[in-house]
Tab-separated table of C-alpha atoms in Angstrom:
chain	number	residue	atom	x	y	z
A	281	MET	CA	63.025	123.335	149.153
A	282	GLU	CA	59.561	121.806	149.276
A	283	ALA	CA	58.595	123.682	146.145
A	284	PHE	CA	61.671	122.352	144.428
A	285	LEU	CA	61.016	118.789	145.549
A	286	GLY	CA	57.370	119.169	144.641
A	287	ASN	CA	58.451	119.709	141.053
A	288	LEU	CA	60.863	116.798	141.108
A	289	ASP	CA	59.159	115.191	138.112
A	290	LYS	CA	60.019	118.269	136.024
A	291	VAL	CA	63.585	118.235	137.316
A	292	ILE	CA	64.024	114.582	136.502
A	293	ASP	CA	62.437	115.036	133.083
A	294	GLY	CA	64.860	117.899	132.398
A	295	PHE	CA	67.907	115.901	133.386
A	296	SER	CA	66.715	112.910	131.387
A	297	TRP	CA	66.930	115.099	128.277
A	298	THR	CA	70.343	116.357	129.382
A	299	VAL	CA	71.542	112.769	129.659
A	300	ARG	CA	70.027	111.785	126.306
A	301	LEU	CA	71.642	114.772	124.571
A	302	THR	CA	74.979	113.978	126.225
A	303	LEU	CA	75.027	110.264	125.405
A	304	CYS	CA	73.908	110.618	121.772
A	305	SER	CA	76.286	113.521	121.119
A	306	ALA	CA	79.142	111.700	122.872
A	307	LEU	CA	78.660	108.683	120.616
A	308	PHE	CA	78.474	110.642	117.362
A	309	SER	CA	81.240	113.077	118.278
A	310	PHE	CA	83.514	110.158	119.164
A	311	ILE	CA	82.904	108.478	115.813
A	312	LEU	CA	83.363	111.726	113.893
A	313	GLY	CA	86.399	112.592	116.033
A	314	VAL	CA	88.102	109.288	115.165
A	315	VAL	CA	87.388	109.808	111.470
A	316	LEU	CA	88.783	113.362	111.616
A	317	THR	CA	91.909	112.120	113.414
A	318	ALA	CA	92.447	109.397	110.824
A	319	MET	CA	92.114	112.024	108.094
A	320	ARG	CA	94.562	114.352	109.821
A	321	VAL	CA	97.313	111.740	109.991
A	322	SER	CA	96.593	110.297	106.546
A	323	PRO	CA	99.274	110.396	103.834
A	324	VAL	CA	96.784	112.055	101.428
A	325	PRO	CA	97.242	115.855	101.594
A	326	MET	CA	93.627	116.590	100.598
A	327	MET	CA	92.286	114.481	103.486
A	328	ARG	CA	94.564	116.270	105.934
A	329	GLY	CA	93.518	119.646	104.507
A	330	LEU	CA	89.782	118.951	104.711
A	331	ALA	CA	89.999	117.708	108.294
A	332	THR	CA	92.146	120.645	109.365
A	333	VAL	CA	89.759	123.179	107.830
A	334	TYR	CA	86.796	121.479	109.501
A	335	VAL	CA	88.412	121.243	112.955
A	336	GLU	CA	89.845	124.755	112.945
A	337	GLY	CA	86.632	126.190	111.504
A	338	ILE	CA	84.118	124.627	113.860
A	339	ARG	CA	86.236	124.640	117.006
A	340	ASN	CA	86.762	128.372	116.726
A	341	THR	CA	83.050	129.090	116.215
A	342	PRO	CA	80.978	129.716	119.363
A	343	LEU	CA	78.754	126.736	120.129
A	344	THR	CA	75.754	129.044	120.289
A	345	LEU	CA	76.318	129.945	116.643
A	346	VAL	CA	76.730	126.312	115.634
A	347	LEU	CA	73.457	125.399	117.343
A	348	LEU	CA	71.648	128.471	115.976
A	349	PHE	CA	72.789	127.452	112.505
A	350	CYS	CA	71.349	123.968	113.034
A	351	GLY	CA	68.128	125.214	114.631
A	352	LEU	CA	67.211	128.513	112.999
A	353	GLY	CA	69.289	127.931	109.886
A	354	ILE	CA	68.823	124.425	108.583
A	355	ASN	CA	65.843	123.320	110.648
A	356	SER	CA	63.594	126.393	110.550
A	357	ALA	CA	64.731	128.492	107.586
A	358	LEU	CA	65.394	125.605	105.208
A	359	GLY	CA	62.681	123.462	106.743
A	360	VAL	CA	64.727	120.275	106.995
A	361	ALA	CA	63.121	117.998	109.575
A	362	LEU	CA	64.665	114.948	111.169
A	363	ALA	CA	61.619	113.658	113.053
A	364	ASP	CA	57.833	114.011	112.952
A	365	SER	CA	57.353	115.495	116.417
A	366	VAL	CA	58.864	118.884	117.169
A	367	LYS	CA	60.270	117.506	120.419
A	368	TRP	CA	62.426	114.915	118.656
A	369	ASP	CA	63.151	117.102	115.663
A	370	VAL	CA	64.839	119.749	117.788
A	371	PHE	CA	66.502	117.017	119.846
A	372	TRP	CA	68.245	115.491	116.831
A	373	TRP	CA	69.266	118.885	115.476
A	374	ALA	CA	70.787	119.679	118.849
A	375	VAL	CA	72.624	116.335	118.791
A	376	ILE	CA	73.986	117.127	115.331
A	377	GLY	CA	75.200	120.575	116.393
A	378	LEU	CA	76.744	119.316	119.639
A	379	SER	CA	78.387	116.357	117.858
A	380	ALA	CA	79.787	118.482	115.051
A	381	TYR	CA	81.273	120.849	117.635
A	382	THR	CA	82.512	118.300	120.192
A	383	ALA	CA	84.098	116.096	117.496
A	384	CYS	CA	86.732	118.816	116.989
A	385	PHE	CA	87.814	118.536	120.622
A	386	VAL	CA	87.747	114.729	120.508
A	387	SER	CA	89.907	114.884	117.399
A	388	GLU	CA	92.388	117.329	118.919
A	389	SER	CA	92.741	115.124	122.018
A	390	LEU	CA	93.213	111.997	119.930
A	391	ARG	CA	95.744	113.721	117.724
A	392	ALA	CA	97.755	114.635	120.819
A	393	GLY	CA	97.500	110.947	121.746
A	394	VAL	CA	98.774	109.868	118.335
A	395	ASN	CA	101.837	112.037	118.940
A	396	THR	CA	102.628	110.061	122.106
A	397	VAL	CA	102.923	106.787	120.161
A	398	PRO	CA	106.637	106.248	119.426
A	399	LEU	CA	107.627	106.100	115.756
A	400	GLY	CA	109.143	102.654	116.387
A	401	GLN	CA	105.650	101.206	116.934
A	402	VAL	CA	104.596	102.417	113.490
A	403	GLU	CA	107.799	101.159	111.872
A	404	ALA	CA	107.430	97.734	113.471
A	405	ALA	CA	103.856	97.500	112.194
A	406	ARG	CA	104.940	98.580	108.722
A	407	SER	CA	107.744	96.069	108.644
A	408	LEU	CA	105.250	93.275	109.382
A	409	GLY	CA	103.357	94.296	106.254
A	410	LEU	CA	100.353	95.931	107.940
A	411	THR	CA	98.651	98.462	105.660
A	412	PHE	CA	98.169	102.102	106.674
A	413	THR	CA	94.595	101.450	107.806
A	414	GLN	CA	95.535	98.334	109.795
A	415	ASN	CA	98.417	100.202	111.369
A	416	LEU	CA	96.080	103.004	112.451
A	417	ARG	CA	93.301	100.695	113.646
A	418	LEU	CA	95.381	98.034	115.416
A	419	ILE	CA	98.493	99.831	116.639
A	420	VAL	CA	98.316	103.628	116.630
A	421	LEU	CA	94.742	104.542	117.612
A	422	PRO	CA	94.412	101.973	120.448
A	423	GLN	CA	97.593	103.319	122.036
A	424	ALA	CA	96.631	106.938	121.324
A	425	LEU	CA	93.196	106.411	122.860
A	426	ARG	CA	94.626	104.894	126.033
A	427	SER	CA	96.880	107.885	126.551
A	428	VAL	CA	94.080	110.455	126.234
A	429	VAL	CA	91.332	108.883	128.354
A	430	GLY	CA	91.744	111.685	130.910
A	431	PRO	CA	91.423	114.544	128.388
A	432	LEU	CA	88.469	112.783	126.733
A	433	GLY	CA	86.787	112.721	130.148
A	434	SER	CA	87.142	116.510	130.273
A	435	VAL	CA	85.622	116.750	126.803
A	436	LEU	CA	82.664	114.659	127.992
A	437	ILE	CA	82.167	116.879	131.048
A	438	ALA	CA	82.264	119.971	128.848
A	439	LEU	CA	79.735	118.328	126.525
A	440	THR	CA	77.392	117.570	129.426
A	441	LYS	CA	77.381	121.225	130.419
A	442	ASN	CA	77.218	122.442	126.800
A	443	THR	CA	73.862	120.672	126.378
A	444	THR	CA	72.339	123.618	128.268
A	445	ILE	CA	72.943	125.758	125.194
A	446	ALA	CA	70.626	123.515	123.185
A	447	SER	CA	67.608	125.229	124.748
A	448	VAL	CA	68.665	128.838	124.326
A	449	ALA	CA	69.971	128.566	120.786
A	450	GLY	CA	66.650	128.333	119.037
A	451	LEU	CA	66.277	124.657	119.831
A	452	GLY	CA	63.779	124.324	122.670
A	453	VAL	CA	65.001	120.992	123.949
A	454	GLN	CA	63.433	120.560	127.393
A	455	GLU	CA	66.756	119.829	129.048
A	456	ALA	CA	67.564	120.663	132.648
A	457	SER	CA	68.494	124.345	132.330
A	458	ARG	CA	65.334	125.043	130.309
A	459	GLN	CA	63.203	123.287	132.929
A	460	MET	CA	64.866	125.477	135.522
A	461	LYS	CA	64.115	128.620	133.566
A	462	LEU	CA	60.496	127.513	133.053
A	463	MET	CA	60.151	126.944	136.782
A	464	PHE	CA	61.452	130.477	137.401
A	465	ASP	CA	59.175	131.952	134.736
A	466	GLN	CA	56.113	130.240	136.137
A	467	GLY	CA	57.107	131.347	139.637
A	468	ILE	CA	56.437	127.855	140.967
A	469	ALA	CA	59.736	127.558	142.798
A	470	PRO	CA	61.971	129.899	144.836
A	471	VAL	CA	64.950	130.997	142.809
A	472	ILE	CA	67.996	130.280	144.978
A	473	PRO	CA	67.132	126.734	146.155
A	474	THR	CA	66.054	125.775	142.633
A	475	PHE	CA	69.269	127.126	141.262
A	476	ILE	CA	71.341	125.187	143.786
A	477	GLY	CA	69.278	122.079	143.130
A	478	PHE	CA	69.960	122.150	139.402
A	479	ALA	CA	73.645	122.930	139.937
A	480	LEU	CA	73.835	119.882	142.227
A	481	GLY	CA	72.115	117.857	139.531
A	482	PHE	CA	74.901	118.696	137.091
A	483	LEU	CA	77.514	117.856	139.727
A	484	ILE	CA	75.866	114.466	140.202
A	485	LEU	CA	76.306	113.841	136.474
A	486	THR	CA	79.774	115.248	135.950
A	487	LEU	CA	81.702	114.424	139.137
A	488	PRO	CA	81.378	110.636	138.715
A	489	THR	CA	82.269	111.073	135.026
A	490	GLY	CA	85.511	112.757	136.050
A	491	PHE	CA	86.324	110.128	138.677
A	492	PHE	CA	85.473	107.277	136.314
A	493	PHE	CA	87.684	108.604	133.528
A	494	GLY	CA	90.512	109.235	135.985
A	495	TRP	CA	90.293	105.640	137.173
A	496	LEU	CA	89.955	104.307	133.620
A	497	SER	CA	92.949	106.261	132.410
A	498	LYS	CA	95.165	104.590	135.025
A	499	ARG	CA	93.609	101.228	134.330
A	500	VAL	CA	94.266	101.212	130.567
A	501	ALA	CA	97.568	103.131	130.571
A	502	VAL	CA	100.193	101.588	128.299
A	503	ALA	CA	103.381	100.669	130.159
A	504	ARG	CA	106.512	101.361	128.143
B	209	MET	CA	119.350	76.679	91.956
B	210	THR	CA	118.336	79.966	90.433
B	211	ALA	CA	121.105	82.420	89.974
B	212	THR	CA	119.171	85.506	91.144
B	213	PRO	CA	120.342	86.795	94.482
B	214	LEU	CA	117.637	87.277	97.116
B	215	VAL	CA	118.435	90.923	97.806
B	216	THR	CA	120.201	93.298	95.424
B	217	LEU	CA	121.076	96.943	95.798
B	218	GLU	CA	122.333	98.747	92.732
B	219	ASN	CA	123.974	102.124	92.903
B	220	VAL	CA	121.748	103.208	95.824
B	221	ASP	CA	121.961	106.860	96.870
B	222	LYS	CA	120.402	108.531	99.861
B	223	HIS	CA	120.660	112.022	101.354
B	224	PHE	CA	119.487	113.396	104.678
B	225	GLY	CA	119.356	117.043	103.654
B	226	GLU	CA	122.949	118.042	102.960
B	227	LEU	CA	124.347	114.788	104.299
B	228	HIS	CA	125.074	112.130	101.681
B	229	VAL	CA	124.465	109.010	103.810
B	230	LEU	CA	124.553	106.315	101.127
B	231	ARG	CA	126.880	106.763	98.136
B	232	GLY	CA	126.386	104.407	95.230
B	233	ILE	CA	125.863	101.254	97.277
B	234	ASP	CA	126.087	97.963	95.357
B	235	LEU	CA	125.338	94.852	97.330
B	236	SER	CA	123.811	91.482	96.647
B	237	VAL	CA	122.873	88.830	99.164
B	238	GLU	CA	122.380	85.200	98.197
B	239	ARG	CA	119.794	82.847	99.648
B	240	GLY	CA	120.941	81.436	102.957
B	241	GLU	CA	123.754	83.913	103.248
B	242	VAL	CA	124.532	85.754	106.485
B	243	VAL	CA	125.950	89.193	105.799
B	244	VAL	CA	127.221	91.250	108.711
B	245	VAL	CA	127.542	94.987	108.124
B	246	ILE	CA	130.028	96.784	110.344
B	247	GLY	CA	131.547	100.218	110.394
B	248	PRO	CA	131.919	103.340	112.519
B	249	SER	CA	128.894	105.302	113.768
B	250	GLY	CA	127.367	107.445	111.056
B	251	SER	CA	128.723	105.283	108.269
B	252	GLY	CA	125.225	104.628	106.931
B	253	LYS	CA	124.890	100.987	107.933
B	254	SER	CA	121.558	101.351	109.757
B	255	THR	CA	120.193	103.485	106.942
B	256	LEU	CA	121.255	100.803	104.466
B	257	CYS	CA	119.370	98.217	106.500
B	258	ARG	CA	116.247	100.391	106.652
B	259	THR	CA	116.184	101.118	102.907
B	260	ILE	CA	115.781	97.411	102.160
B	261	ASN	CA	112.184	97.391	103.399
B	262	ARG	CA	111.699	101.051	102.552
B	263	LEU	CA	111.474	102.403	106.072
B	264	GLU	CA	113.813	104.903	104.421
B	265	THR	CA	113.195	105.974	100.844
B	266	ILE	CA	116.116	106.213	98.427
B	267	ASP	CA	117.055	109.058	96.100
B	268	GLY	CA	118.673	106.986	93.380
B	269	GLY	CA	119.470	103.435	92.330
B	270	ALA	CA	117.395	100.275	92.607
B	271	ILE	CA	116.612	97.610	95.199
B	272	THR	CA	115.102	94.216	94.415
B	273	ILE	CA	113.878	91.472	96.724
B	274	ASP	CA	113.689	88.030	95.158
B	275	GLY	CA	113.944	89.598	91.720
B	276	VAL	CA	111.087	92.073	92.332
B	277	PRO	CA	111.807	95.820	92.472
B	278	LEU	CA	110.730	97.432	95.740
B	279	PRO	CA	107.255	98.975	95.215
B	280	GLU	CA	106.922	102.653	96.104
B	281	GLU	CA	103.721	102.648	98.165
B	282	GLY	CA	100.479	100.892	98.951
B	283	ARG	CA	99.555	97.238	99.143
B	284	GLY	CA	102.428	96.040	96.987
B	285	LEU	CA	104.884	97.572	99.432
B	286	ALA	CA	103.029	96.128	102.422
B	287	ARG	CA	103.128	92.659	100.839
B	288	LEU	CA	106.818	92.951	100.146
B	289	ARG	CA	107.577	94.152	103.657
B	290	SER	CA	105.815	91.093	105.047
B	291	ASP	CA	108.552	89.002	103.398
B	292	VAL	CA	111.361	91.062	104.898
B	293	GLY	CA	111.597	90.561	108.662
B	294	MET	CA	113.006	93.411	110.725
B	295	VAL	CA	114.481	93.393	114.210
B	296	PHE	CA	115.106	96.841	115.656
B	297	GLN	CA	117.645	98.192	118.090
B	298	SER	CA	114.874	99.314	120.462
B	299	PHE	CA	112.765	96.112	120.023
B	300	ASN	CA	109.586	98.071	119.170
B	301	LEU	CA	107.221	95.452	120.544
B	302	PHE	CA	103.610	96.650	120.476
B	303	ALA	CA	103.261	98.048	123.984
B	304	HIS	CA	99.495	97.473	124.298
B	305	LYS	CA	99.622	93.825	123.196
B	306	THR	CA	100.769	90.717	125.041
B	307	VAL	CA	103.832	88.787	123.921
B	308	LEU	CA	101.598	86.223	122.219
B	309	GLN	CA	99.528	88.919	120.461
B	310	ASN	CA	102.732	90.592	119.294
B	311	VAL	CA	103.780	87.376	117.584
B	312	THR	CA	100.362	86.489	116.138
B	313	ILE	CA	99.197	89.863	114.844
B	314	GLY	CA	101.186	89.678	111.590
B	315	PRO	CA	100.216	86.104	110.676
B	316	ILE	CA	96.537	86.795	111.484
B	317	LYS	CA	96.151	90.226	109.895
B	318	VAL	CA	98.604	89.996	107.008
B	319	ARG	CA	98.900	86.277	106.239
B	320	LYS	CA	95.214	85.690	107.116
B	321	LYS	CA	96.021	82.636	109.218
B	322	SER	CA	93.435	81.383	111.697
B	323	LYS	CA	93.919	82.524	115.284
B	324	ALA	CA	94.428	78.940	116.462
B	325	ALA	CA	97.060	78.171	113.833
B	326	ALA	CA	98.847	81.472	114.460
B	327	GLU	CA	98.919	80.905	118.227
B	328	LYS	CA	100.188	77.358	117.857
B	329	ARG	CA	103.036	78.528	115.645
B	330	ALA	CA	103.717	81.527	117.896
B	331	LEU	CA	104.089	79.294	120.952
B	332	GLU	CA	106.528	77.067	119.048
B	333	LEU	CA	108.572	80.125	118.103
B	334	LEU	CA	108.454	81.553	121.623
B	335	ASP	CA	109.555	78.186	122.935
B	336	ARG	CA	112.407	78.213	120.489
B	337	VAL	CA	113.634	81.623	121.678
B	338	GLY	CA	113.143	80.470	125.276
B	339	ILE	CA	110.188	82.574	126.479
B	340	ALA	CA	107.077	80.448	125.934
B	341	ASN	CA	106.256	80.799	129.646
B	342	GLN	CA	105.950	84.611	129.291
B	343	ALA	CA	103.405	84.505	126.453
B	344	ASN	CA	100.681	86.364	128.335
B	345	LYS	CA	102.850	89.136	129.739
B	346	TYR	CA	103.150	92.628	128.303
B	347	PRO	CA	106.445	93.785	126.770
B	348	ALA	CA	107.159	96.227	129.612
B	349	GLN	CA	107.176	93.285	132.057
B	350	LEU	CA	110.100	91.624	130.263
B	351	SER	CA	113.830	92.329	130.314
B	352	GLY	CA	115.470	93.859	127.253
B	353	GLY	CA	116.963	90.547	126.195
B	354	GLN	CA	113.606	88.821	126.494
B	355	GLN	CA	111.894	91.608	124.534
B	356	GLN	CA	114.409	91.315	121.732
B	357	ARG	CA	113.896	87.557	121.570
B	358	VAL	CA	110.134	88.152	121.299
B	359	ALA	CA	110.868	90.615	118.494
B	360	ILE	CA	112.841	87.903	116.693
B	361	ALA	CA	109.949	85.448	117.168
B	362	ARG	CA	107.540	88.102	115.838
B	363	ALA	CA	109.656	88.516	112.700
B	364	LEU	CA	110.032	84.737	112.246
B	365	ALA	CA	106.268	84.197	112.528
B	366	MET	CA	105.865	85.892	109.147
B	367	GLU	CA	108.158	83.243	107.592
B	368	PRO	CA	110.224	85.974	105.965
B	369	LYS	CA	112.559	85.389	103.045
B	370	VAL	CA	115.209	87.496	104.704
B	371	LEU	CA	115.684	88.834	108.229
B	372	MET	CA	117.212	92.250	108.855
B	373	PHE	CA	118.785	93.079	112.209
B	374	ASP	CA	119.469	96.742	112.946
B	375	GLU	CA	121.960	96.750	115.845
B	376	PRO	CA	119.872	94.204	117.763
B	377	THR	CA	122.089	94.131	120.854
B	378	SER	CA	123.101	97.788	121.123
B	379	ALA	CA	120.317	98.718	123.558
B	380	LEU	CA	120.852	95.704	125.819
B	381	ASP	CA	122.565	95.369	129.166
B	382	PRO	CA	125.824	93.440	128.667
B	383	GLU	CA	124.601	90.295	130.415
B	384	MET	CA	121.667	90.032	128.004
B	385	VAL	CA	123.614	90.339	124.777
B	386	GLN	CA	124.588	86.680	124.677
B	387	GLU	CA	121.036	85.272	124.864
B	388	VAL	CA	120.066	87.284	121.799
B	389	LEU	CA	123.240	86.420	119.886
B	390	ASP	CA	122.669	82.730	120.651
B	391	VAL	CA	119.266	82.851	118.981
B	392	MET	CA	120.734	84.692	115.989
B	393	THR	CA	123.622	82.238	115.686
B	394	SER	CA	121.265	79.267	115.619
B	395	LEU	CA	119.113	80.967	112.966
B	396	ALA	CA	122.207	81.551	110.867
B	397	ALA	CA	123.208	77.919	111.248
B	398	GLU	CA	119.778	76.836	109.999
B	399	GLY	CA	120.231	78.677	106.737
B	400	MET	CA	118.097	81.793	107.333
B	401	THR	CA	119.148	84.637	105.038
B	402	MET	CA	120.230	87.449	107.335
B	403	ILE	CA	121.582	90.965	107.041
B	404	VAL	CA	122.938	92.039	110.396
B	405	VAL	CA	124.133	95.510	111.334
B	406	THR	CA	126.106	95.097	114.538
B	407	HIS	CA	129.132	95.973	116.617
B	408	GLU	CA	129.467	92.388	117.868
B	409	MET	CA	132.678	91.245	116.199
B	410	GLY	CA	132.483	87.838	117.875
B	411	PHE	CA	129.155	87.210	116.179
B	412	ALA	CA	130.554	88.401	112.852
B	413	ARG	CA	133.476	85.955	113.099
B	414	ARG	CA	131.335	83.056	114.244
B	415	ALA	CA	128.169	83.332	112.171
B	416	ALA	CA	128.788	85.487	109.098
B	417	ASN	CA	129.484	84.256	105.592
B	418	ARG	CA	130.590	87.693	104.605
B	419	VAL	CA	131.531	90.909	106.362
B	420	VAL	CA	130.685	94.221	104.710
B	421	PHE	CA	132.666	97.171	106.019
B	422	MET	CA	131.095	100.605	105.537
B	423	ALA	CA	132.495	104.073	106.123
B	424	ASP	CA	131.146	107.498	105.118
B	425	GLY	CA	128.202	106.042	103.216
B	426	GLU	CA	130.277	103.704	101.081
B	427	ILE	CA	131.027	100.003	101.124
B	428	VAL	CA	134.790	100.109	101.583
B	429	GLU	CA	135.446	96.392	101.463
B	430	GLN	CA	133.723	93.057	101.825
B	431	ALA	CA	135.262	89.677	102.530
B	432	ALA	CA	134.830	86.419	104.404
B	433	PRO	CA	135.152	87.119	108.142
B	434	ASP	CA	138.453	85.271	108.598
B	435	ASP	CA	140.059	87.229	105.752
B	436	PHE	CA	138.586	90.505	106.832
B	437	PHE	CA	139.633	90.330	110.467
B	438	ALA	CA	143.084	88.901	109.688
B	439	ASN	CA	143.947	91.010	106.637
B	440	PRO	CA	141.767	94.056	106.128
B	441	SER	CA	142.786	95.535	102.804
B	442	SER	CA	141.780	99.173	103.328
B	443	GLN	CA	143.369	101.647	105.682
B	444	ARG	CA	139.974	102.691	107.058
B	445	ALA	CA	139.115	99.110	107.992
B	446	LYS	CA	142.523	98.728	109.651
B	447	ASP	CA	141.939	101.898	111.680
B	448	PHE	CA	138.450	100.771	112.661
B	449	LEU	CA	139.566	97.307	113.727
B	450	SER	CA	142.535	98.627	115.675
B	451	LYS	CA	140.188	100.870	117.655
B	452	ILE	CA	137.728	98.144	118.592
B	453	LEU	CA	140.071	95.190	118.977
B	454	SER	CA	142.981	96.799	120.806
B	455	HIS	CA	141.466	96.657	124.290
């Protein structure tokens, strides 16, 4: 345990990257997820088609492949860089891959939420003269979002854990699981306690997330 | 006075799959007129009501509001709908918004009124329907009768040219029907143009200028309420009235 605690700076540095990956990807995947949901309920068939192809395509691709495509494919093979330092370049490519992937699950949750909004709400908004976009923004999505806070919490937990793939899939982001592997490789820490330590670290991140979203979902629930 | 009626329907046809729900409907409603539409279940009266602001599309014929044909889609349709108030059987108040927000959202977002002006007007309207003291509650905290009165205030806040009521009291507990009918009766007395689909014959007698009787997707007869209830001319209207008035 001493060896583990002696390397606490490495552990904390690892988890700081985990948190940064999670927060940035959560933000972008939420935005993209909302856009995809809006497209999937739009009256324009081409919009619906594009969003469906995207969601079904990416969500059924293993995340490792998505991240390899970003890292080895676009970043290395095509040489597209997003930042000057390698550290931040791979970070942003990992964020893009994680966001592109997670957005599908955000969108599927939100779409389930849209289906819980009674048709009467939409009709009432239409009869007031609200346009399609206003209807979506003011009436449908706020109610849909409130009904899927719990599922979105699960998506966020999955995202937190999925950040560990960002280091194995050709993108050497120094997040927690990579720090752990480095500590094993360098033989500076005993395996089992280190392993348990990192697992606890993830629990410390994800358990409160789950509790918070559970509480929030009750708090914002729409009474009918 | 202009001679154009406020609402006209000309030879309107509508199918739900195989079912022919509206068959060649001709109807015109003058400014300030209160038209009550009655008829047995499945006669097409709710559908008729919903075609007038295009919540249901039509397969044939033409509908005009204030001389303007109903637009098919887009902003033109949204603008037209803002002039046609609608009160639903199941109230359909926005569940995530307070009573006050329900009444102000249309004026603010569609009419582009300032929040202050919209709230001032909303409180006047809520006062008028007798629920100003509930302005900050959510719809689920109100009784059905109160919710329906909020729905009426929400429709009135848009200053519509015509108000449609689609069985506004059918989902209410009996003791709450009267409070909603009272509001509707006073609106009628003030000269609001109204098209009311209802089973409340008392309201039809008291407040209507004209009763339209529908059966099987057709307008069978229309007359002033006194004439209609005393001397229905068609056999179907006689049958219908004998069923609802005999007990």
